[in-house]
Tab-separated table of C-alpha atoms in Angstrom:
chain	number	residue	atom	x	y	z
A	1	MET	CA	47.589	-21.950	-40.674
A	2	SER	CA	47.872	-24.290	-38.304
A	3	ALA	CA	49.135	-21.871	-35.719
A	4	SER	CA	45.992	-20.077	-35.949
A	5	VAL	CA	43.737	-22.818	-35.725
A	6	SER	CA	45.317	-23.948	-32.582
A	7	PHE	CA	45.554	-20.109	-31.218
A	8	LEU	CA	41.658	-20.079	-31.711
A	9	PRO	CA	40.638	-22.835	-29.007
A	10	ARG	CA	43.137	-21.340	-26.502
A	11	GLN	CA	41.761	-17.985	-27.158
A	12	GLN	CA	38.322	-19.138	-26.645
A	13	GLN	CA	39.291	-20.763	-23.648
A	14	LEU	CA	41.099	-17.669	-22.186
A	15	LEU	CA	37.737	-15.834	-22.807
A	16	ALA	CA	35.638	-18.452	-21.233
A	17	ASP	CA	37.861	-18.351	-18.026
A	18	GLU	CA	37.624	-14.704	-18.046
A	19	GLU	CA	33.889	-14.735	-17.821
A	20	GLN	CA	33.505	-17.785	-15.421
A	21	GLN	CA	35.864	-15.321	-13.194
A	22	ARG	CA	33.521	-12.406	-13.930
A	23	GLN	CA	30.714	-14.702	-12.663
A	24	ARG	CA	32.454	-16.148	-9.665
A	25	GLN	CA	33.298	-12.474	-8.735
A	26	ALA	CA	29.641	-11.382	-9.256
A	27	ARG	CA	28.176	-14.331	-7.525
A	28	GLN	CA	30.683	-13.477	-4.471
A	29	GLN	CA	29.595	-9.743	-4.394
A	30	LEU	CA	25.801	-10.935	-4.304
A	31	ARG	CA	26.642	-13.142	-1.536
A	32	GLN	CA	28.472	-10.592	0.453
A	33	ARG	CA	25.563	-8.123	-0.405
A	34	GLN	CA	22.883	-10.909	1.038
A	35	ARG	CA	25.240	-11.329	4.164
A	36	GLN	CA	24.998	-7.855	4.897
A	37	ARG	CA	21.666	-7.252	4.256
A	38	GLN	CA	20.649	-10.365	6.394
A	39	ASN	CA	22.591	-9.119	9.205
A	40	SER	CA	20.830	-5.869	8.961
A	41	TYR	CA	17.598	-7.427	8.999
A	42	GLY	CA	18.549	-9.725	12.122
A	43	PRO	CA	15.938	-8.398	14.555
A	44	LEU	CA	13.368	-8.696	11.906
A	45	GLU	CA	14.075	-12.306	11.221
A	46	VAL	CA	13.104	-12.968	15.181
A	47	GLN	CA	9.933	-10.988	14.826
A	48	THR	CA	9.004	-12.661	11.456
A	49	GLU	CA	9.595	-15.829	12.829
A	50	SER	CA	7.462	-15.413	15.897
A	51	GLU	CA	4.870	-13.420	14.000
A	52	LEU	CA	4.645	-15.975	11.635
A	53	THR	CA	4.084	-18.705	13.927
A	54	ASN	CA	1.594	-16.923	15.848
A	55	ALA	CA	-0.439	-15.606	12.803
A	56	VAL	CA	-0.237	-18.609	10.626
A	57	ASP	CA	0.027	-21.737	12.726
A	58	GLU	CA	-3.504	-23.131	13.812
A	59	GLN	CA	-1.708	-24.966	16.675
A	60	ALA	CA	0.936	-22.558	17.478
A	61	SER	CA	2.335	-24.949	20.223
A	62	GLU	CA	3.778	-27.043	17.451
A	63	LEU	CA	6.258	-24.106	16.348
A	64	LYS	CA	5.764	-25.368	12.776
A	65	VAL	CA	3.742	-23.992	9.794
A	66	SER	CA	2.172	-26.666	7.652
A	67	VAL	CA	1.863	-26.295	3.977
A	68	ASP	CA	-1.769	-25.980	4.255
A	69	GLU	CA	-1.462	-23.248	6.722
A	70	TRP	CA	1.246	-21.524	4.456
A	71	CYS	CA	-0.761	-21.396	1.337
A	72	ASN	CA	-3.805	-20.554	3.359
A	73	MET	CA	-2.162	-17.433	4.515
A	74	TRP	CA	-0.983	-16.453	1.191
A	75	ASP	CA	-4.444	-17.224	-0.251
A	76	ALA	CA	-6.009	-14.665	2.251
A	77	TYR	CA	-3.358	-11.981	1.168
A	78	ALA	CA	-4.011	-12.678	-2.391
A	79	LYS	CA	-7.775	-12.127	-1.771
A	80	ASP	CA	-7.422	-8.989	0.298
A	81	PRO	CA	-3.935	-7.350	0.037
A	82	SER	CA	-4.830	-5.045	2.695
A	83	SER	CA	-4.577	-7.760	5.150
A	84	VAL	CA	-0.887	-7.733	4.682
A	85	MET	CA	0.917	-8.865	7.703
A	86	ASP	CA	4.185	-6.604	8.707
A	87	TRP	CA	6.529	-9.601	8.110
A	88	GLN	CA	5.191	-10.096	4.446
A	89	ASN	CA	5.861	-6.091	3.847
A	90	ALA	CA	9.385	-6.595	5.382
A	91	TYR	CA	9.971	-9.914	2.860
A	92	MET	CA	8.923	-7.651	-0.050
A	93	ASN	CA	11.089	-5.137	1.115
A	94	PHE	CA	13.978	-7.497	1.673
A	95	MET	CA	13.495	-8.807	-1.846
A	96	PHE	CA	13.550	-5.414	-3.327
A	97	ASP	CA	16.669	-4.301	-1.526
A	98	LEU	CA	18.419	-7.478	-2.782
A	99	GLU	CA	17.632	-6.717	-6.091
A	100	ASP	CA	18.518	-3.009	-5.981
A	101	ALA	CA	22.201	-3.725	-5.590
A	102	SER	CA	23.235	0.042	-6.569
A	103	HIS	CA	20.964	1.404	-3.947
A	104	ASP	CA	19.849	3.813	-6.319
A	105	GLY	CA	16.255	3.193	-5.859
A	106	GLY	CA	15.429	1.487	-8.957
A	107	ILE	CA	16.052	-2.196	-10.074
A	108	ASP	CA	17.710	-2.612	-13.525
A	109	VAL	CA	17.669	-5.600	-15.761
A	110	THR	CA	21.546	-6.264	-14.921
A	111	GLU	CA	20.698	-6.159	-10.964
A	112	PHE	CA	17.492	-8.234	-11.636
A	113	THR	CA	19.208	-10.842	-13.941
A	114	LEU	CA	22.198	-11.161	-11.560
A	115	VAL	CA	19.885	-12.329	-8.520
A	116	CYS	CA	17.334	-14.181	-10.293
A	117	SER	CA	19.873	-16.147	-12.348
A	118	SER	CA	21.773	-16.969	-8.935
A	119	TYR	CA	18.528	-18.975	-7.944
A	120	GLY	CA	18.821	-20.981	-11.106
A	121	VAL	CA	16.801	-19.232	-13.733
A	122	ASP	CA	18.169	-18.987	-16.958
A	123	LYS	CA	19.798	-15.503	-17.803
A	124	LYS	CA	17.730	-15.374	-20.910
A	125	GLU	CA	14.456	-15.891	-19.049
A	126	CYS	CA	15.629	-13.458	-16.555
A	127	GLU	CA	15.897	-10.859	-18.932
A	128	ASP	CA	12.571	-11.500	-20.841
A	129	ALA	CA	10.871	-11.558	-17.171
A	130	PHE	CA	12.344	-8.108	-16.234
A	131	SER	CA	11.055	-6.838	-19.534
A	132	LYS	CA	7.716	-8.071	-18.980
A	133	MET	CA	7.704	-6.845	-15.249
A	134	ALA	CA	9.343	-3.253	-16.348
A	135	GLN	CA	6.786	-3.113	-19.282
A	136	GLY	CA	9.717	-0.968	-21.225
A	137	GLN	CA	10.842	0.993	-18.315
A	138	SER	CA	14.582	0.773	-17.562
A	139	ASP	CA	14.139	0.138	-13.760
A	140	VAL	CA	11.390	-0.545	-11.248
A	141	THR	CA	11.089	1.446	-8.312
A	142	ARG	CA	10.397	0.379	-4.859
A	143	GLU	CA	6.651	1.670	-5.403
A	144	GLN	CA	6.356	-0.162	-8.789
A	145	PHE	CA	7.640	-3.163	-7.149
A	146	ALA	CA	5.265	-3.210	-4.396
A	147	ALA	CA	2.466	-3.069	-6.713
A	148	LEU	CA	3.893	-5.741	-8.868
A	149	TRP	CA	4.381	-7.912	-5.656
A	150	LYS	CA	0.474	-7.495	-4.684
A	151	GLU	CA	-0.147	-8.526	-8.601
A	152	TYR	CA	1.841	-11.696	-8.086
A	153	PHE	CA	-0.293	-12.976	-5.368
A	154	ALA	CA	-3.672	-11.734	-6.573
A	155	ALA	CA	-3.706	-11.495	-10.343
A	156	GLU	CA	-5.763	-14.116	-12.204
A	157	ASP	CA	-4.105	-12.976	-15.397
A	158	ALA	CA	-1.135	-15.236	-16.130
A	159	ASN	CA	0.436	-12.364	-18.149
A	160	ALA	CA	0.036	-9.658	-15.437
A	161	PRO	CA	3.363	-7.977	-15.011
A	162	GLY	CA	3.635	-8.902	-11.477
A	163	ASN	CA	3.595	-12.692	-12.152
A	164	PHE	CA	7.448	-12.104	-13.323
A	165	ILE	CA	8.916	-10.744	-10.128
A	166	PHE	CA	11.259	-13.884	-9.644
A	167	GLY	CA	12.622	-13.925	-13.023
A	168	LYS	CA	10.362	-16.815	-14.307
A	169	THR	CA	8.354	-16.629	-17.870
A	170	SER	CA	6.847	-19.925	-17.689
A	171	PHE	CA	5.484	-22.256	-14.803
């Protein structure tokens, strides 16, 4: 009896170690994909910084964007999503590509949870957020994500599906 009792904690530790190893590998794979995508978006970053500074910074000579300028820019987008800047679309596409780890054209709950939990959001909360965002579907396409993205910035309804695109269910 005592042999099985001492075996149980060791078995639990081995399982915990295996789970930690799987999570570590998943994080490494995610970081590798992020680096690959970041490299593929390299020229975009320069364009984005320049466009952001010129479009948002009221005093472009500062080469800084204040919190007020940043909020005003997103507020203008929320009021009129057709006024989207190129870099905002690029950012939305980057986020979709980041989450679509399998490159199959859709984000599923596993991909979504892996990315959002890497930002520190609880795994269960990520899964709940995906369920609300996907509205019963097994994945979210780029076109659906684009509509959810706009909804995130423009919706007045706190329960709108777009409000869950970053994995959080409460704010």
